[in-house]
CSV table of C-alpha atoms and ligand atoms in Angstrom, one decimal:
chain,number,residue,atom,x,y,z
A,1,MET,CA,48.3,107.2,35.7
A,2,ALA,CA,48.5,106.2,39.4
A,3,ALA,CA,51.9,104.6,40.3
A,4,ASN,CA,53.3,102.7,43.3
A,5,ILE,CA,56.4,104.7,44.1
A,6,LEU,CA,59.3,103.8,46.4
A,7,LEU,CA,60.8,106.9,47.8
A,8,VAL,CA,64.3,106.5,49.3
A,9,GLU,CA,65.1,109.6,51.2
A,10,ASP,CA,66.7,110.1,54.6
A,11,GLU,CA,65.5,113.6,55.3
A,12,PRO,CA,62.1,113.4,57.0
A,13,GLY,CA,61.0,116.9,55.9
A,14,ILE,CA,61.5,116.0,52.2
A,15,GLN,CA,60.0,112.6,52.7
A,16,GLU,CA,56.8,114.1,54.2
A,17,LEU,CA,56.6,116.8,51.5
A,18,LEU,CA,56.9,114.3,48.7
A,19,LYS,CA,54.5,111.8,50.3
A,20,LEU,CA,52.0,114.5,50.5
A,21,ASN,CA,52.4,115.9,47.0
A,22,LEU,CA,52.7,112.6,45.2
A,23,GLY,CA,49.7,111.3,47.2
A,24,GLN,CA,47.7,114.3,46.0
A,25,ALA,CA,48.7,113.4,42.4
A,26,GLY,CA,47.1,110.0,42.9
A,27,HIS,CA,50.3,108.0,43.5
A,28,GLN,CA,50.9,105.5,46.4
A,29,VAL,CA,54.2,106.3,48.1
A,30,THR,CA,56.2,104.0,50.3
A,31,ALA,CA,59.2,105.7,52.0
A,32,ALA,CA,62.4,104.1,53.0
A,33,SER,CA,65.1,106.1,54.8
A,34,ASP,CA,68.2,104.2,53.6
A,35,ALA,CA,69.4,101.6,51.1
A,36,GLU,CA,69.0,98.7,53.5
A,37,ASP,CA,65.5,99.6,54.2
A,38,ALA,CA,64.7,100.0,50.4
A,39,LEU,CA,66.3,96.6,49.6
A,40,GLN,CA,64.3,95.0,52.4
A,41,TYR,CA,61.1,96.4,50.9
A,42,LEU,CA,62.0,95.4,47.3
A,43,LYS,CA,62.3,91.8,48.3
A,44,SER,CA,58.5,91.6,48.6
A,45,ALA,CA,57.2,94.3,46.3
A,46,LEU,CA,58.1,95.8,43.0
A,47,PRO,CA,57.3,99.5,42.7
A,48,ASP,CA,56.4,101.3,39.3
A,49,VAL,CA,59.0,103.9,40.0
A,50,ILE,CA,61.9,104.4,42.5
A,51,LEU,CA,62.8,107.9,43.6
A,52,LEU,CA,66.3,107.7,44.9
A,53,ASP,CA,68.2,110.3,46.9
A,54,TRP,CA,71.9,110.5,46.0
A,55,MET,CA,73.2,111.2,49.5
A,56,LEU,CA,72.0,108.6,51.9
A,57,PRO,CA,73.5,107.3,55.2
A,58,GLY,CA,75.3,104.1,54.6
A,59,MET,CA,75.1,102.8,51.0
A,60,SER,CA,74.8,105.8,48.7
A,61,GLY,CA,72.0,106.3,46.2
A,62,ILE,CA,74.3,105.8,43.3
A,63,ASP,CA,75.6,102.5,44.7
A,64,LEU,CA,72.0,101.4,45.3
A,65,CYS,CA,71.1,102.4,41.8
A,66,LYS,CA,74.1,100.4,40.4
A,67,ARG,CA,73.1,97.4,42.4
A,68,LEU,CA,69.4,97.5,41.3
A,69,ARG,CA,70.4,97.8,37.6
A,70,ALA,CA,72.7,94.8,37.9
A,71,ASP,CA,69.7,92.7,39.0
A,72,ASN,CA,67.3,91.4,36.4
A,73,ARG,CA,64.3,91.6,38.8
A,74,TYR,CA,64.8,95.5,39.1
A,75,GLN,CA,66.0,96.2,35.6
A,76,PRO,CA,62.6,97.3,34.2
A,77,VAL,CA,61.8,99.6,37.1
A,78,PRO,CA,62.5,103.3,36.3
A,79,ILE,CA,64.7,105.2,38.7
A,80,ILE,CA,64.8,108.9,39.1
A,81,MET,CA,67.7,110.3,41.2
A,82,LEU,CA,67.1,113.1,43.6
A,83,THR,CA,70.0,115.3,44.5
A,84,ALA,CA,71.2,118.5,45.8
A,85,ARG,CA,74.2,118.4,43.5
A,86,GLY,CA,73.7,120.2,40.2
A,87,GLU,CA,77.2,119.8,38.6
A,88,GLU,CA,77.2,118.6,35.0
A,89,GLN,CA,79.7,115.9,35.9
A,90,ASP,CA,77.6,114.5,38.7
A,91,ARG,CA,74.6,114.5,36.4
A,92,VAL,CA,76.5,112.4,33.9
A,93,ALA,CA,77.7,110.1,36.7
A,94,GLY,CA,74.1,109.6,37.8
A,95,LEU,CA,72.9,108.7,34.4
A,96,ASP,CA,75.8,106.4,33.9
A,97,THR,CA,74.8,104.3,36.7
A,98,GLY,CA,71.6,103.5,34.9
A,99,ALA,CA,69.2,106.1,36.4
A,100,ASP,CA,66.5,107.1,34.0
A,101,ASP,CA,66.3,110.7,35.1
A,102,TYR,CA,67.8,113.1,37.4
A,103,ILE,CA,66.2,116.0,39.4
A,104,THR,CA,68.1,118.6,41.4
A,105,LYS,CA,66.9,119.8,44.7
A,106,PRO,CA,65.2,122.1,45.3
A,107,PHE,CA,62.6,121.1,42.7
A,108,SER,CA,58.9,121.8,42.5
A,109,PRO,CA,56.6,118.9,43.3
A,110,ARG,CA,54.8,119.6,40.1
A,111,GLU,CA,58.0,119.2,38.1
A,112,LEU,CA,58.7,115.9,39.8
A,113,VAL,CA,55.2,114.6,39.0
A,114,SER,CA,55.7,115.4,35.3
A,115,ARG,CA,59.1,113.7,35.4
A,116,ILE,CA,57.5,110.7,36.9
A,117,ARG,CA,54.8,110.6,34.1
A,118,ALA,CA,57.6,110.9,31.5
A,119,VAL,CA,59.6,108.0,32.7
A,120,LEU,CA,56.6,105.8,33.1
A,121,ARG,CA,55.5,106.5,29.5
A,122,ARG,CA,59.1,105.7,28.3
A,123,ARG,CA,59.8,102.6,30.5
A,124,ALA,CA,56.4,101.3,31.2
A,125,PRO,CA,54.0,102.1,28.4
A,126,GLN,CA,51.4,99.7,30.0
A,127,MET,CA,51.1,102.3,32.8
A,128,THR,CA,49.7,105.0,30.5
A,129,GLU,CA,46.1,105.4,29.4
A,130,GLU,CA,46.7,105.4,25.7
A,131,GLN,CA,44.7,103.1,23.5
A,132,VAL,CA,46.7,100.3,21.9
A,133,ASP,CA,45.7,98.9,18.5
A,134,ILE,CA,47.6,96.0,16.9
A,135,ALA,CA,46.4,94.0,13.9
A,136,GLY,CA,42.8,94.7,14.6
A,137,LEU,CA,43.0,94.0,18.3
A,138,ARG,CA,42.2,97.1,20.2
A,139,LEU,CA,42.6,97.7,24.0
A,140,ASP,CA,41.5,100.8,25.8
A,141,PRO,CA,42.9,101.1,29.3
A,142,VAL,CA,40.5,103.9,30.2
A,143,SER,CA,37.2,102.1,29.5
A,144,HIS,CA,38.8,98.7,30.1
A,145,ARG,CA,37.4,97.4,26.8
A,146,VAL,CA,39.0,95.1,24.3
A,147,THR,CA,37.7,94.4,20.8
A,148,GLY,CA,38.9,92.1,18.0
A,149,ASN,CA,38.1,93.4,14.6
A,150,GLY,CA,35.2,95.3,16.3
A,151,THR,CA,33.9,92.3,18.3
A,152,PRO,CA,33.9,92.9,22.1
A,153,ILE,CA,36.2,90.4,24.0
A,154,GLU,CA,35.6,89.6,27.6
A,155,LEU,CA,38.6,89.4,29.8
A,156,GLY,CA,39.3,88.8,33.5
A,157,PRO,CA,41.4,91.5,35.2
A,158,THR,CA,44.6,89.5,35.1
A,159,GLU,CA,44.1,88.6,31.4
A,160,PHE,CA,43.4,92.3,30.7
A,161,ARG,CA,46.7,93.4,32.4
A,162,LEU,CA,48.6,90.6,30.6
A,163,LEU,CA,47.2,91.6,27.3
A,164,HIS,CA,48.0,95.3,28.0
A,165,PHE,CA,51.6,94.4,28.9
A,166,PHE,CA,52.0,92.2,25.8
A,167,MET,CA,50.5,94.8,23.4
A,168,THR,CA,52.8,97.6,24.8
A,169,HIS,CA,55.8,95.2,24.6
A,170,ALA,CA,55.2,93.4,21.3
A,171,GLU,CA,57.8,91.3,19.5
A,172,ARG,CA,59.8,90.6,22.7
A,173,VAL,CA,60.2,87.4,24.6
A,174,TYR,CA,59.4,87.4,28.3
A,175,SER,CA,60.1,84.6,30.7
A,176,ARG,CA,57.4,83.5,33.2
A,177,SER,CA,59.3,85.2,36.0
A,178,GLN,CA,59.6,88.4,34.1
A,179,LEU,CA,55.8,88.3,33.4
A,180,LEU,CA,55.1,87.7,37.0
A,181,ASP,CA,57.2,90.8,38.0
A,182,GLN,CA,55.7,93.0,35.3
A,183,VAL,CA,52.1,91.9,35.3
A,184,TRP,CA,51.4,90.5,38.9
A,185,GLY,CA,53.8,93.1,40.3
A,186,ASP,CA,53.8,93.0,44.1
A,187,ASP,CA,52.7,89.5,44.6
A,188,VAL,CA,56.0,87.7,43.8
A,189,PHE,CA,55.0,84.6,45.7
A,190,VAL,CA,52.8,83.4,42.8
A,191,GLU,CA,54.0,80.2,41.2
A,192,GLU,CA,55.3,80.4,37.6
A,193,ARG,CA,52.8,78.0,36.3
A,194,THR,CA,50.1,80.5,37.2
A,195,VAL,CA,51.3,82.4,34.2
A,196,ASP,CA,50.5,79.4,31.9
A,197,VAL,CA,47.0,79.3,33.4
A,198,HIS,CA,46.3,83.0,32.5
A,199,ILE,CA,48.0,82.7,29.1
A,200,ARG,CA,45.6,79.8,28.3
A,201,ARG,CA,42.6,81.9,29.4
A,202,LEU,CA,43.8,84.8,27.4
A,203,ARG,CA,44.2,82.8,24.3
A,204,LEU,CA,40.8,81.2,24.7
A,205,ALA,CA,39.2,84.7,25.0
A,206,LEU,CA,41.1,85.9,21.9
A,207,GLU,CA,39.8,83.0,19.8
A,208,VAL,CA,36.6,84.9,19.2
A,209,SER,CA,38.3,87.1,16.7
A,210,GLY,CA,41.2,84.8,15.8
A,211,HIS,CA,43.8,86.9,17.6
A,212,ASP,CA,44.8,84.0,19.9
A,213,ASN,CA,47.8,83.2,17.7
A,214,LEU,CA,49.4,86.5,18.5
A,215,VAL,CA,50.2,85.1,22.0
A,216,GLN,CA,53.0,82.8,21.2
A,217,THR,CA,55.0,80.2,23.2
A,218,VAL,CA,58.7,80.4,22.8
A,219,ARG,CA,60.0,77.0,23.7
A,220,GLY,CA,62.4,77.1,26.6
A,221,SER,CA,62.1,80.9,27.1
A,222,GLY,CA,58.5,82.0,27.7
A,223,TYR,CA,56.0,83.9,25.8
A,224,ARG,CA,55.9,86.6,23.1
A,225,PHE,CA,53.2,88.8,21.6
A,226,SER,CA,53.8,89.0,17.9
A,227,VAL,CA,52.1,89.7,14.6
A,228,GLN,CA,54.7,87.4,12.9
A,229,LYS,CA,54.3,83.7,12.7
B,301,CA,CA1,69.9,112.8,51.7
């Protein structure tokens, strides 16, 4: 489960150590040394996880966390707070701001890697490699195979990611811009009507087994993957 990680940490030693260890675990790490730097980066890219140091020069990690949580664009991105503080009270304050998890320095890189895996599984099930099976439609992220009632379904890479996202987020409505953020990720300059093009292709591919009606248009809102009519 390789993830794009934004590490916001001002201490060069810890930055280097984490870059090395997370890189070895297969993750791509981009480092920012303060909140301004992080916000600048986030304008053009959306990471899978943010590791956020509590004590930063300028805007604190807690304030940055609050700010990201108040913004729809960043709302789905898991945030793990890194901190030297271990007090129960601080821990509660950290989680209150909307952080998904909290890890106290010094921590072992191995522990951090397993925490990252846990938040990804919770917040972004499409990042995991578990097979998904809904109403006879089966998607295997490891072999990249999709079948509908046992019949193989051919999908392009974008349609595959789109279907994986839908199947792991069934019964919820997503706007075009939310789908762009979640499925296209980094490339936020894609136009919203691109989503419609790929939805059309996805439906066409799913017609083979009659699963196309699971991809539903919700007028005025966006799209939903649902087994209900
Ligand atoms: Ca710090």
